[in-house]
């Protein structure tokens, strides 16, 4: 009787083997996979570099600016960088198709640079990073973010003070 | 074509359909080994649909899965076992440990990266990679192995 029940159930439900690799695999929405980095939102605070246990994230000062490097081949997909990032510039996407030939080993990386610009107010050399939104009320509008991006730290403070909020 | 060549050709054509997989634990935390076992043993993932099967002896292996960061203690044994695996073989590094050392990177007790010591062919990053990702790596390895044999 039991056998019959199982047989019927299997007939109705179909095989329990997932069809991958012959068909796409189901992926949970919030699965932590390949890192996505959005340069335009990054404040250059380097919190992600601090919290990354295997040292998958590295920042270097170069003549052009602050270079961000992230290597998927040592990332343990813990999600700490996403958790501590103040602007959601870095996050874990749910792409897990990362198997690769060994020749591409060092290609499994993200390399981007936050460039230096001349401050639009005083002309000083400064990083064109996004402003830190922490404690800013009301929140920055997109125009204000672009304006802040092109200011040096001192002029950013001044602009914030004029806005009526202590930075 | 001599009889020997014909036979070799026939054997090759038969063999490419069913590589044997061998697993080496080079000091892994067991996370990746559990995923490898899951990939093979439970019907939900069933890597045997690709025509391959896990085997117990390095001398029978065609595809080698290596997990773990090659700890100082296990290094000699891993190299010895690896040397017993006949050519042609395809080596797959499963997890970030063998690829770069992962979370154990720069530790005094590990000799990662494994590809400094062994010829690795395919990398499957993840800590651990999900079973489907391992299957993807094995599928790439099988494709490579078919070219090699
Ligand atoms: S997910 Fe974890 S290991 Fe990966 S880059 Fe972020 S902090 Fe580092
Ligand atoms: S803003 Fe986010 S991505 Fe940029 S340095 Fe800070 S934590 Fe890292
Ligand atoms: S990659 Fe992660 S899960 Fe796999 S052996 Fe290393 S630490 Fe363990």
Coordinates of C-alpha atoms and ligand atoms in Angstrom, one line a residue:
Chain A
X1 CA 0.0 0.0 0.0
X2 CA 2.8 2.3 1.0
X3 CA 4.7 1.6 -2.2
X4 CA 1.6 2.5 -4.2
X5 CA 1.3 5.8 -2.3
X6 CA 4.9 6.7 -3.0
X7 CA 4.6 5.7 -6.6
X8 CA 1.5 7.9 -7.1
X9 CA 3.1 10.8 -5.4
X10 CA 6.2 10.5 -7.5
X11 CA 4.1 10.3 -10.6
X12 CA 2.3 13.5 -9.7
X13 CA 5.3 15.5 -8.5
X14 CA 7.8 14.5 -11.1
X15 CA 11.5 13.9 -10.3
X16 CA 13.0 15.6 -7.3
X17 CA 16.4 16.1 -9.0
X18 CA 17.0 19.7 -9.9
X19 CA 17.3 20.0 -13.7
X20 CA 20.6 22.0 -13.6
X21 CA 22.9 21.8 -15.7
X22 CA 20.4 20.9 -18.4
X23 CA 18.1 23.8 -17.4
X24 CA 18.5 26.9 -15.3
X25 CA 18.8 26.4 -11.6
X26 CA 16.5 28.1 -9.0
X27 CA 18.5 30.7 -7.1
X28 CA 17.2 32.3 -3.9
X29 CA 16.7 36.0 -4.3
X30 CA 19.0 36.9 -1.3
X31 CA 21.7 34.4 -1.9
X32 CA 25.1 35.9 -1.4
X33 CA 27.1 35.5 -4.6
X34 CA 29.2 37.6 -6.9
X35 CA 30.0 41.1 -5.5
X36 CA 28.5 44.1 -7.3
X37 CA 30.3 47.4 -6.8
X38 CA 28.8 50.8 -7.7
X39 CA 31.6 53.3 -8.0
X40 CA 29.3 56.3 -8.1
X41 CA 27.9 55.5 -4.6
X42 CA 31.2 54.7 -2.9
X43 CA 32.3 57.2 -0.3
X44 CA 35.9 55.8 -0.1
X45 CA 35.4 55.2 3.7
X46 CA 37.2 51.8 3.4
X47 CA 34.9 50.2 5.9
X48 CA 34.5 47.2 3.6
X49 CA 38.3 46.7 3.5
X50 CA 38.4 46.8 7.3
X51 CA 35.7 44.2 7.8
X52 CA 36.7 41.8 5.1
X53 CA 38.2 38.8 6.9
X54 CA 40.0 37.1 4.0
X55 CA 41.3 40.4 2.6
X56 CA 39.4 40.2 -0.6
X57 CA 39.0 44.0 -0.8
X58 CA 41.9 46.3 -1.1
X59 CA 42.3 50.1 -1.6
X60 CA 45.4 51.6 -2.9
X61 CA 46.3 55.2 -3.5
X62 CA 47.5 55.7 -7.1
X63 CA 48.4 58.9 -9.0
X64 CA 44.9 58.9 -10.5
X65 CA 42.9 58.4 -7.3
X66 CA 41.8 55.8 -4.9
X67 CA 41.8 52.3 -6.5
X68 CA 39.3 49.7 -5.3
X69 CA 40.2 46.1 -5.9
X70 CA 38.1 43.1 -5.0
X71 CA 39.0 39.5 -5.8
X72 CA 36.2 36.9 -6.0
X73 CA 38.7 34.0 -5.6
X74 CA 39.3 34.8 -2.0
X75 CA 35.9 36.3 -1.0
X76 CA 34.0 34.0 1.3
X77 CA 30.6 35.7 0.5
X78 CA 30.0 36.6 4.1
X79 CA 28.1 39.8 3.3
X80 CA 29.9 41.9 5.9
X81 CA 31.0 44.5 3.3
X82 CA 27.4 45.0 2.3
X83 CA 26.3 45.2 5.9
X84 CA 28.8 47.9 6.8
X85 CA 28.7 50.0 3.6
X86 CA 27.0 53.3 4.4
X87 CA 25.7 53.8 0.8
X88 CA 25.0 50.3 -0.5
X89 CA 27.9 50.8 -3.0
X90 CA 29.0 47.2 -2.5
X91 CA 26.6 44.4 -2.3
X92 CA 26.4 40.6 -2.8
X93 CA 24.4 39.8 -6.0
X94 CA 22.9 36.4 -6.4
X95 CA 25.0 35.3 -9.4
X96 CA 26.9 32.1 -8.5
X97 CA 28.1 31.1 -12.0
X98 CA 31.7 31.7 -11.1
X99 CA 33.4 28.4 -12.1
X100 CA 36.3 29.3 -14.5
X101 CA 39.4 28.0 -16.2
X102 CA 42.5 28.6 -14.1
X103 CA 43.8 31.1 -16.7
X104 CA 41.1 33.5 -15.8
X105 CA 42.0 33.3 -12.1
X106 CA 43.0 36.9 -11.7
X107 CA 40.3 38.1 -14.0
X108 CA 37.7 37.3 -11.4
X109 CA 38.2 40.7 -9.9
X110 CA 36.7 44.2 -9.8
X111 CA 39.1 47.0 -10.3
X112 CA 37.8 50.6 -10.3
X113 CA 39.3 54.0 -9.3
X114 CA 37.7 56.9 -7.6
X115 CA 39.5 59.7 -9.4
X116 CA 40.9 62.9 -8.0
X117 CA 39.3 66.2 -9.1
X118 CA 40.0 69.8 -8.4
X119 CA 37.5 71.2 -5.8
X120 CA 35.0 73.4 -7.5
X121 CA 35.1 75.9 -4.6
X122 CA 38.8 76.2 -3.7
X123 CA 40.7 74.3 -6.4
X124 CA 42.4 71.8 -4.0
X125 CA 43.0 68.2 -5.2
X126 CA 40.3 66.0 -3.7
X127 CA 38.7 62.6 -4.2
X128 CA 35.5 62.6 -6.2
X129 CA 33.8 60.2 -3.8
X130 CA 30.1 60.2 -2.9
X131 CA 29.3 62.0 0.4
X132 CA 28.6 60.0 3.5
X133 CA 24.8 60.1 4.1
X134 CA 25.1 59.2 7.8
X135 CA 23.2 61.7 10.0
X136 CA 22.3 64.0 7.1
X137 CA 18.7 65.2 7.4
X138 CA 16.9 65.6 5.2
X139 CA 18.8 63.2 3.0
X140 CA 21.0 64.4 0.1
X141 CA 19.2 65.0 -3.2
X142 CA 20.9 63.6 -6.3
X143 CA 22.0 67.1 -7.3
X144 CA 23.5 67.7 -3.9
X145 CA 25.5 64.4 -4.1
X146 CA 27.0 65.5 -7.4
X147 CA 27.8 68.9 -5.9
X148 CA 29.4 67.4 -2.8
X149 CA 31.4 64.9 -5.0
X150 CA 33.3 67.8 -6.6
X151 CA 34.3 69.5 -3.3
X152 CA 37.3 68.9 -1.1
X153 CA 36.6 67.7 2.5
X154 CA 36.8 71.2 4.0
X155 CA 34.4 72.7 1.4
X156 CA 32.0 69.8 1.9
X157 CA 31.8 70.6 5.6
X158 CA 31.2 74.3 4.7
X159 CA 28.4 73.3 2.3
X160 CA 26.9 71.1 4.9
X161 CA 27.0 73.8 7.5
X162 CA 25.3 76.2 5.2
X163 CA 22.6 73.6 4.7
X164 CA 21.9 73.9 8.4
X165 CA 23.1 70.5 9.5
X166 CA 26.2 69.7 11.5
X167 CA 28.3 67.1 9.7
Chain B
X1 CA 45.6 1.2 -38.7
X2 CA 47.0 -1.6 -36.6
X3 CA 44.8 -3.6 -34.3
X4 CA 46.3 -1.8 -31.2
X5 CA 45.4 1.6 -32.5
X6 CA 41.8 0.5 -33.3
X7 CA 41.4 -0.9 -29.9
X8 CA 42.8 2.3 -28.2
X9 CA 40.5 4.4 -30.3
X10 CA 37.5 2.2 -29.3
X11 CA 38.5 2.4 -25.6
X12 CA 38.8 6.2 -25.8
X13 CA 35.4 6.5 -27.3
X14 CA 33.9 4.4 -24.5
X15 CA 35.9 6.1 -21.8
X16 CA 35.0 9.7 -22.6
X17 CA 31.4 9.0 -21.6
X18 CA 32.2 8.1 -18.0
X19 CA 35.0 9.8 -16.2
X20 CA 35.7 8.8 -12.6
X21 CA 35.9 11.5 -10.0
X22 CA 38.3 11.4 -7.0
X23 CA 38.2 13.8 -4.1
X24 CA 41.2 15.0 -2.2
X25 CA 40.8 16.9 1.1
X26 CA 43.8 19.1 1.4
X27 CA 42.9 20.2 4.9
X28 CA 39.5 21.7 4.2
X29 CA 37.1 22.8 7.0
X30 CA 34.8 20.1 5.6
X31 CA 32.3 22.6 4.3
X32 CA 33.3 22.0 0.7
X33 CA 33.5 18.3 1.3
X34 CA 30.0 18.2 2.5
X35 CA 28.9 20.1 -0.6
X36 CA 30.9 17.7 -2.8
X37 CA 29.2 14.7 -1.1
X38 CA 25.8 16.4 -1.4
X39 CA 26.5 16.9 -5.1
X40 CA 27.1 13.2 -5.7
X41 CA 25.1 11.4 -3.1
X42 CA 21.7 13.0 -2.8
X43 CA 19.2 12.6 -5.7
X44 CA 18.4 16.3 -5.6
X45 CA 21.7 17.2 -7.3
X46 CA 23.0 13.9 -8.7
X47 CA 26.2 14.7 -10.5
X48 CA 26.1 11.1 -11.9
X49 CA 23.6 12.4 -14.6
X50 CA 26.7 13.8 -16.3
X51 CA 28.1 10.3 -16.6
X52 CA 30.6 10.5 -13.9
X53 CA 31.0 8.6 -10.7
X54 CA 33.1 9.0 -7.5
X55 CA 35.7 6.4 -7.0
X56 CA 37.7 5.3 -4.0
X57 CA 41.2 5.0 -5.5
X58 CA 43.4 7.7 -6.9
X59 CA 44.6 5.2 -9.5
X60 CA 41.2 5.0 -11.1
X61 CA 40.6 8.8 -11.2
X62 CA 40.1 11.0 -14.3
X63 CA 38.8 14.1 -12.6
X64 CA 40.2 15.3 -9.3
X65 CA 38.3 17.6 -6.9
X66 CA 40.6 19.3 -4.4
X67 CA 39.2 21.1 -1.4
X68 CA 41.1 22.9 1.4
X69 CA 44.1 25.2 1.6
X70 CA 46.8 22.5 1.5
X71 CA 47.8 22.7 5.2
X72 CA 51.4 22.2 6.1
X73 CA 50.6 18.9 7.8
X74 CA 48.8 17.4 4.8
X75 CA 50.9 18.8 2.0
X76 CA 53.3 15.8 1.5
X77 CA 50.4 13.3 1.6
X78 CA 48.4 15.3 -0.9
X79 CA 51.3 15.5 -3.3
X80 CA 52.0 11.8 -2.9
X81 CA 48.4 10.8 -3.6
X82 CA 48.2 13.3 -6.5
X83 CA 51.3 11.7 -8.1
X84 CA 49.5 8.4 -8.2
X85 CA 46.7 9.7 -10.4
X86 CA 47.3 8.6 -14.0
X87 CA 47.4 11.1 -16.8
X88 CA 45.3 12.5 -18.5
X89 CA 43.5 14.1 -15.6
X90 CA 41.7 17.3 -14.9
X91 CA 42.0 19.0 -11.6
X92 CA 39.2 21.1 -10.1
X93 CA 39.8 23.4 -7.1
X94 CA 36.6 23.5 -5.1
X95 CA 36.1 26.5 -2.9
X96 CA 38.2 29.5 -2.4
X97 CA 40.6 27.7 0.0
X98 CA 42.6 25.8 -2.7
X99 CA 42.4 28.8 -5.1
X100 CA 43.9 31.4 -2.9
X101 CA 43.7 30.3 0.7
X102 CA 40.4 32.0 1.3
X103 CA 39.7 32.7 4.9
X104 CA 43.0 31.0 5.8
X105 CA 45.0 33.1 3.5
X106 CA 48.4 34.2 4.8
X107 CA 48.2 31.8 7.7
X108 CA 51.5 30.2 8.8
X109 CA 49.8 26.7 8.6
X110 CA 48.7 26.6 5.0
X111 CA 50.5 26.3 1.8
X112 CA 47.8 27.8 -0.5
X113 CA 47.7 28.4 -3.3
X114 CA 47.4 24.8 -4.4
X115 CA 48.3 25.7 -8.0
X116 CA 51.8 26.5 -6.9
X117 CA 52.2 22.7 -6.3
X118 CA 49.7 21.0 -8.6
X119 CA 48.5 21.7 -12.1
X120 CA 44.9 23.0 -11.4
X121 CA 42.6 23.4 -14.4
X122 CA 39.2 24.7 -13.2
X123 CA 38.5 26.9 -10.2
X124 CA 35.1 26.9 -8.5
X125 CA 35.0 29.8 -6.1
X126 CA 32.6 29.9 -3.1
X127 CA 32.9 29.2 0.6
X128 CA 31.5 26.6 0.0
X129 CA 30.2 26.8 -3.5
X130 CA 26.7 25.6 -3.8
X131 CA 26.2 22.1 -5.3
X132 CA 25.0 23.5 -8.6
X133 CA 28.2 25.5 -8.9
X134 CA 30.2 22.4 -8.2
X135 CA 28.2 20.6 -11.0
X136 CA 29.0 23.5 -13.3
X137 CA 32.7 23.1 -12.5
X138 CA 32.5 19.3 -13.0
X139 CA 30.8 19.9 -16.4
X140 CA 33.6 22.2 -17.5
X141 CA 36.1 19.6 -16.3
X142 CA 34.4 16.9 -18.3
X143 CA 34.5 19.0 -21.4
X144 CA 38.2 19.6 -20.9
X145 CA 38.9 16.0 -20.1
X146 CA 37.2 14.9 -23.4
X147 CA 39.7 17.1 -25.2
X148 CA 42.6 15.7 -23.3
X149 CA 42.0 12.0 -23.7
Ligands
LIG1 S1 31.4 39.2 1.2 FE1 32.8 39.1 3.0 S2 34.7 38.1 2.1 FE2 33.5 38.9 0.4 S3 34.3 40.9 -0.1 FE3 32.5 41.2 1.3 S4 33.4 41.2 3.4 FE4 35.0 40.3 2.0
LIG2 S1 31.3 53.4 0.7 FE1 31.0 51.2 0.8 S2 32.1 50.3 -0.9 FE2 32.9 52.4 -0.6 S3 34.6 52.2 0.8 FE3 32.9 52.6 2.1 S4 32.1 50.5 2.7 FE4 33.5 50.3 0.9
LIG3 S1 36.3 27.3 0.9 FE1 35.2 27.7 2.8 S2 33.9 25.9 3.1 FE2 35.4 25.3 1.6 S3 37.0 24.4 2.8 FE3 37.6 26.5 2.6 S4 36.7 27.5 4.5 FE4 35.8 25.5 4.2

